[in-house]
C-alpha atoms as one frame of an Amber mdcrd trajectory, in Angstrom:
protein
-155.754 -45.732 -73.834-158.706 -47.659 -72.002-157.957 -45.791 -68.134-160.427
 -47.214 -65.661-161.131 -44.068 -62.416-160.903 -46.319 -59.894-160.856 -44.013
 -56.500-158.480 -47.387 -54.622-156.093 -48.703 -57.622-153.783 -46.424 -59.274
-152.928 -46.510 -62.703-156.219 -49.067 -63.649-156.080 -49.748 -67.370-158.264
 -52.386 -69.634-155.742 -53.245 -72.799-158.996 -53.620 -74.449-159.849 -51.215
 -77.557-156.530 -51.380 -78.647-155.510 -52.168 -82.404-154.391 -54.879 -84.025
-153.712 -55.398 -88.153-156.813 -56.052 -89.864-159.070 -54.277 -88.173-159.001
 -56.419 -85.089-158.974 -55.527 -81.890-157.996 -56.632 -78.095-161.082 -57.477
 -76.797-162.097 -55.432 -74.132-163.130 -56.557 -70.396-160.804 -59.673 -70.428
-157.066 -58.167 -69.530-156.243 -55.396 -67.025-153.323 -53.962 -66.018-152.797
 -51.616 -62.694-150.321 -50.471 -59.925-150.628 -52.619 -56.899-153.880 -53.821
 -54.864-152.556 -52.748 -51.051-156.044 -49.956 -51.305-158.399 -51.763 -53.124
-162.008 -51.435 -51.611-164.640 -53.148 -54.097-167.486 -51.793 -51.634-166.363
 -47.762 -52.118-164.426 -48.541 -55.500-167.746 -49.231 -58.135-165.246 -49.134
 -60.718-162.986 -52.473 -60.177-166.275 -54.520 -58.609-167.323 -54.188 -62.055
-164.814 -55.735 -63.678-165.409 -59.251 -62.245-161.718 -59.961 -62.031-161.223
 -63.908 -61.635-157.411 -64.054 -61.425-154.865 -61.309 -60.043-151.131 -62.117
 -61.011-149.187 -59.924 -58.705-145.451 -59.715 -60.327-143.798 -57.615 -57.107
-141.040 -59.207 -55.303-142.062 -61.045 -51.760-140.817 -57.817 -49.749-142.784
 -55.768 -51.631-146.231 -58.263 -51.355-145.315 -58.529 -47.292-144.826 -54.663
 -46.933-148.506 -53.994 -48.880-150.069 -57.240 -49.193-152.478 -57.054 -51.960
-156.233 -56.850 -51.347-158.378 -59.197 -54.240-161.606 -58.731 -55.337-163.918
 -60.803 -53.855-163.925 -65.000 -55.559-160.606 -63.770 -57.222-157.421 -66.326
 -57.320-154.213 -64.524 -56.457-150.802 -65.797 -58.364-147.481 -64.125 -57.089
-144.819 -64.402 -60.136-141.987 -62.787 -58.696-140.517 -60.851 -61.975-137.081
 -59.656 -59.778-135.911 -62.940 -57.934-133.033 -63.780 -59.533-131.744 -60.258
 -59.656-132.296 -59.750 -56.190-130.599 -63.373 -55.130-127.238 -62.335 -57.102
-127.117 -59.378 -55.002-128.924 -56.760 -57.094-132.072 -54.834 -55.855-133.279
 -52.995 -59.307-134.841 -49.123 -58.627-137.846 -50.771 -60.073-138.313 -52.854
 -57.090-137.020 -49.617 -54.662-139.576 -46.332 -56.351-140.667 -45.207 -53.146
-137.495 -45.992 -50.891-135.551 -44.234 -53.368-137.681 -41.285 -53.448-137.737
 -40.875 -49.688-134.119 -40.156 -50.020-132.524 -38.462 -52.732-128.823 -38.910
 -52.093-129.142 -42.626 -53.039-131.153 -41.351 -55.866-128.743 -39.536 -56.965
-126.071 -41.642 -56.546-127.967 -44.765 -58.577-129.704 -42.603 -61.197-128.111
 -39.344 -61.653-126.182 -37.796 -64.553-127.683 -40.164 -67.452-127.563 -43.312
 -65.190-131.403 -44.015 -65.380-131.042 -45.162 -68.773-128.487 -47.543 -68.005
-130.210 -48.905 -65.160-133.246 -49.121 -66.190-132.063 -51.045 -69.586-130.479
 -53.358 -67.409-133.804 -54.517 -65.666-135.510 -54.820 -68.728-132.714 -56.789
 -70.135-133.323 -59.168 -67.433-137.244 -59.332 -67.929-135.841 -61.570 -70.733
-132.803 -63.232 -69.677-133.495 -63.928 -65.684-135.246 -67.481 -65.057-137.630
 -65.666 -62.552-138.501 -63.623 -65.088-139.086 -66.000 -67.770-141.422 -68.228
 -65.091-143.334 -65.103 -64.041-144.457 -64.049 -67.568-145.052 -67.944 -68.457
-147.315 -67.815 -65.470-149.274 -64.995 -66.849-149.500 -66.084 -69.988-150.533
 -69.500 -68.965-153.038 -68.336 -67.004-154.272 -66.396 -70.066-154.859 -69.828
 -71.839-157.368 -70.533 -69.469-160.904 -69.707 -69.818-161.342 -70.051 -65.914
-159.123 -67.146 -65.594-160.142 -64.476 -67.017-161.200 -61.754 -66.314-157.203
 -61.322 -65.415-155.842 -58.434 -63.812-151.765 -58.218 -63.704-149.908 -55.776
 -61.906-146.711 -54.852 -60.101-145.893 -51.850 -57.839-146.529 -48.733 -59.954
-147.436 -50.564 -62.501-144.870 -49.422 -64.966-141.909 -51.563 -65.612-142.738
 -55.380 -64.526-146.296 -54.626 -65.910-145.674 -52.660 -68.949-143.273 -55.385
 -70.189-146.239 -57.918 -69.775-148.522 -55.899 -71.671-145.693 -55.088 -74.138
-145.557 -58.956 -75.026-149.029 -59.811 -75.037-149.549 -57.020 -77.450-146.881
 -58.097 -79.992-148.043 -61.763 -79.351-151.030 -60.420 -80.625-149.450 -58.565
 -83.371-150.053 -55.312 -82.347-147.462 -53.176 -84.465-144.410 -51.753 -82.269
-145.729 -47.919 -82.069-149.261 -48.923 -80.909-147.087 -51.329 -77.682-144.929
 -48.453 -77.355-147.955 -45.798 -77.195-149.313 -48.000 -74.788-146.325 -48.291
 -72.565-146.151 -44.389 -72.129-149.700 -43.596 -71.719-148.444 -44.681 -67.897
-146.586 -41.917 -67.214-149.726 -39.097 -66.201-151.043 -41.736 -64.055-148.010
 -42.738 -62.415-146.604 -39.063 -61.878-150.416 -38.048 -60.141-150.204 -41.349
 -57.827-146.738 -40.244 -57.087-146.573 -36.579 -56.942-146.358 -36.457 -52.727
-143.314 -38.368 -52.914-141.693 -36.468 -55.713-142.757 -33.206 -54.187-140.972
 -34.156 -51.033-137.820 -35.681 -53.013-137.284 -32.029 -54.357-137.859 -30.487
 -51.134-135.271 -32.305 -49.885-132.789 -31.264 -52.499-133.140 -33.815 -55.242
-132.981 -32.965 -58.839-136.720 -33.475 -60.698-135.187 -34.740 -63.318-133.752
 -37.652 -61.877-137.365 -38.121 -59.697-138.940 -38.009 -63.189-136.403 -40.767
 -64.587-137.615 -43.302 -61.786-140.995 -43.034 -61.847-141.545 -42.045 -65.233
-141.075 -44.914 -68.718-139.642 -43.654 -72.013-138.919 -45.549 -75.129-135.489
 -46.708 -74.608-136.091 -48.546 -71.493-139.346 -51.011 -73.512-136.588 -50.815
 -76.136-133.658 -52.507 -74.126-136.441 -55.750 -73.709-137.688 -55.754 -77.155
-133.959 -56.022 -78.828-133.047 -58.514 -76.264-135.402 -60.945 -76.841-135.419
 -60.588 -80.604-131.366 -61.004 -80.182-132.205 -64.129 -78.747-135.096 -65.458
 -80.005-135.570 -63.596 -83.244-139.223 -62.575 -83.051-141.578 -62.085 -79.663
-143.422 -65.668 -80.636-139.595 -66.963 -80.369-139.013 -65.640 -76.974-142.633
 -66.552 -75.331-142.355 -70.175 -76.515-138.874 -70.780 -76.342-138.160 -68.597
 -74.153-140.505 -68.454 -72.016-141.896 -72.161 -72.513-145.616 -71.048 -73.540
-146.986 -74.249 -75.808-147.939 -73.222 -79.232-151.878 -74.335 -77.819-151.812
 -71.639 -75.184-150.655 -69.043 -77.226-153.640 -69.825 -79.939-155.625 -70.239
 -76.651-154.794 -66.362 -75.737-155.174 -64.877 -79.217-158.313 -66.333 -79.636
-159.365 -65.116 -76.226-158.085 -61.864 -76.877-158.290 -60.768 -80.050-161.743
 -59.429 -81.329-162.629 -59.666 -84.598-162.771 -57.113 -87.213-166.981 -56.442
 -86.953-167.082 -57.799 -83.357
């Protein structure tokens, strides 16, 4: 997939290039998707200053955006969807939201992720990327936003840029009607970029007795967690156009607004 070598954003990626039936295309230099913005440096960083991002949509919880407050490229509009509200309001703090506290110690690691309980977890959150209202906002928002000619160049991110992102990609792509092994190839093609941004942290997890396969489980993606979303909202809405306009409240206009922004056509 499209990587971008930025030296101050992890895990920089343009969803343009990628196929769609017919021969289309999403368009490339319109959509972006990355880790989050705490680093970014547009004078050292060549690579994102030539993006001309107009709108960032930062999807991290408001902990996380006080702890690294993002850094936006210069005449950029910055949106803060917070994906993880509701969970965190009834009590719940997802590993999602947690990566690097949970790597700095690996007995609650362990104890939230070990012996097969990733998997669980991890279905869970995306579960609630389509039931949770602050999820449901947060994607509108994006989506919205995607509408808009104003606002694009868009960049969307979250933390590592795996979970809360790679669900956001995941439905723009089938809105777009990429076919479910092309979202799914893009959802993993994560994982070597997340793993190099990350390796410090697991190399000091294991040093301090945690298992690597459990590190690997919480700051990796695999099929079954995209899966968990993708079933839930066709349980409830039947298709991925049923859950982003009835779910998520996206007017039939905006979503012809995005595809025709996004999708490039067949000789284009």
């Amino acid at each position: 997939m499209n990587a971008i070598p930025s030296t101050t954003v992890a895990n920089l990626r343009d969803l343009g290039g990628i196929p769609l039936p017919g021969g289309h295309r999403v368009r490339e230099g319109v959509l972006f998707r990355s880790g989050q913005l705490d680093r970014l440096d547009t004078r050292t960083d060549p690579a994102v200053a030539s993006l001309g991002v107009r709108t960032v949509v930062d999807l991290r919880t408001r902990g996380e955006r006080e702890e690294r407050p993002d850094r936006i490229p210069p005449g950029a509009r910055l949106l803060s969807a917070d994906v993880l509200a509701d969970q965190i309001t009834a009590g719940l703090l997802p590993a999602a939201a947690r990566l690097r506290r949970l790597l700095a110690d690996p007995v609650a690691a362990e104890r939230e992720l070990g012996d097969g309980r990733a998997a669980e977890l991890f279905g869970a959150i995306y579960r609630g990327f389509v039931t949770t209202a602050s999820a449901r906002a947060s994607y509108r928002v994006l989506l919205e936003e995607l509408a808009r000619p104003e606002a694009v160049p868009l960049l969307f991110h979250c933390t590592a840029g795996k979970d809360r992102t790679g669900w956001a990609a995941a439905v723009v792509l089938m809105l777009l009607g990429a076919e479910r092994e092309v979202v799914e190839a893009e959802y993993l093609a994560v994982n070597a970029a997340v793993r190099e941004a990350l390796a410090p942290l697991v190399e000091g997890f294991t040093m301090q007795g945690g298992r690597p396969e459990t590190a690997l489980a919480l700051i990796g993606v695999v099929p079954e967690y995209l899966a968990a979303g993708l079933d839930e909202a066709e349980s409830r809405y039947g298709s991925m156009e049923g859950y982003v306009r009835d779910g998520l409240g996206v007017s039939r206009a905006d979503v012809a607004a995005v595809r025709e922004r996004l999708v490039a056509p067949a000789d284009g």
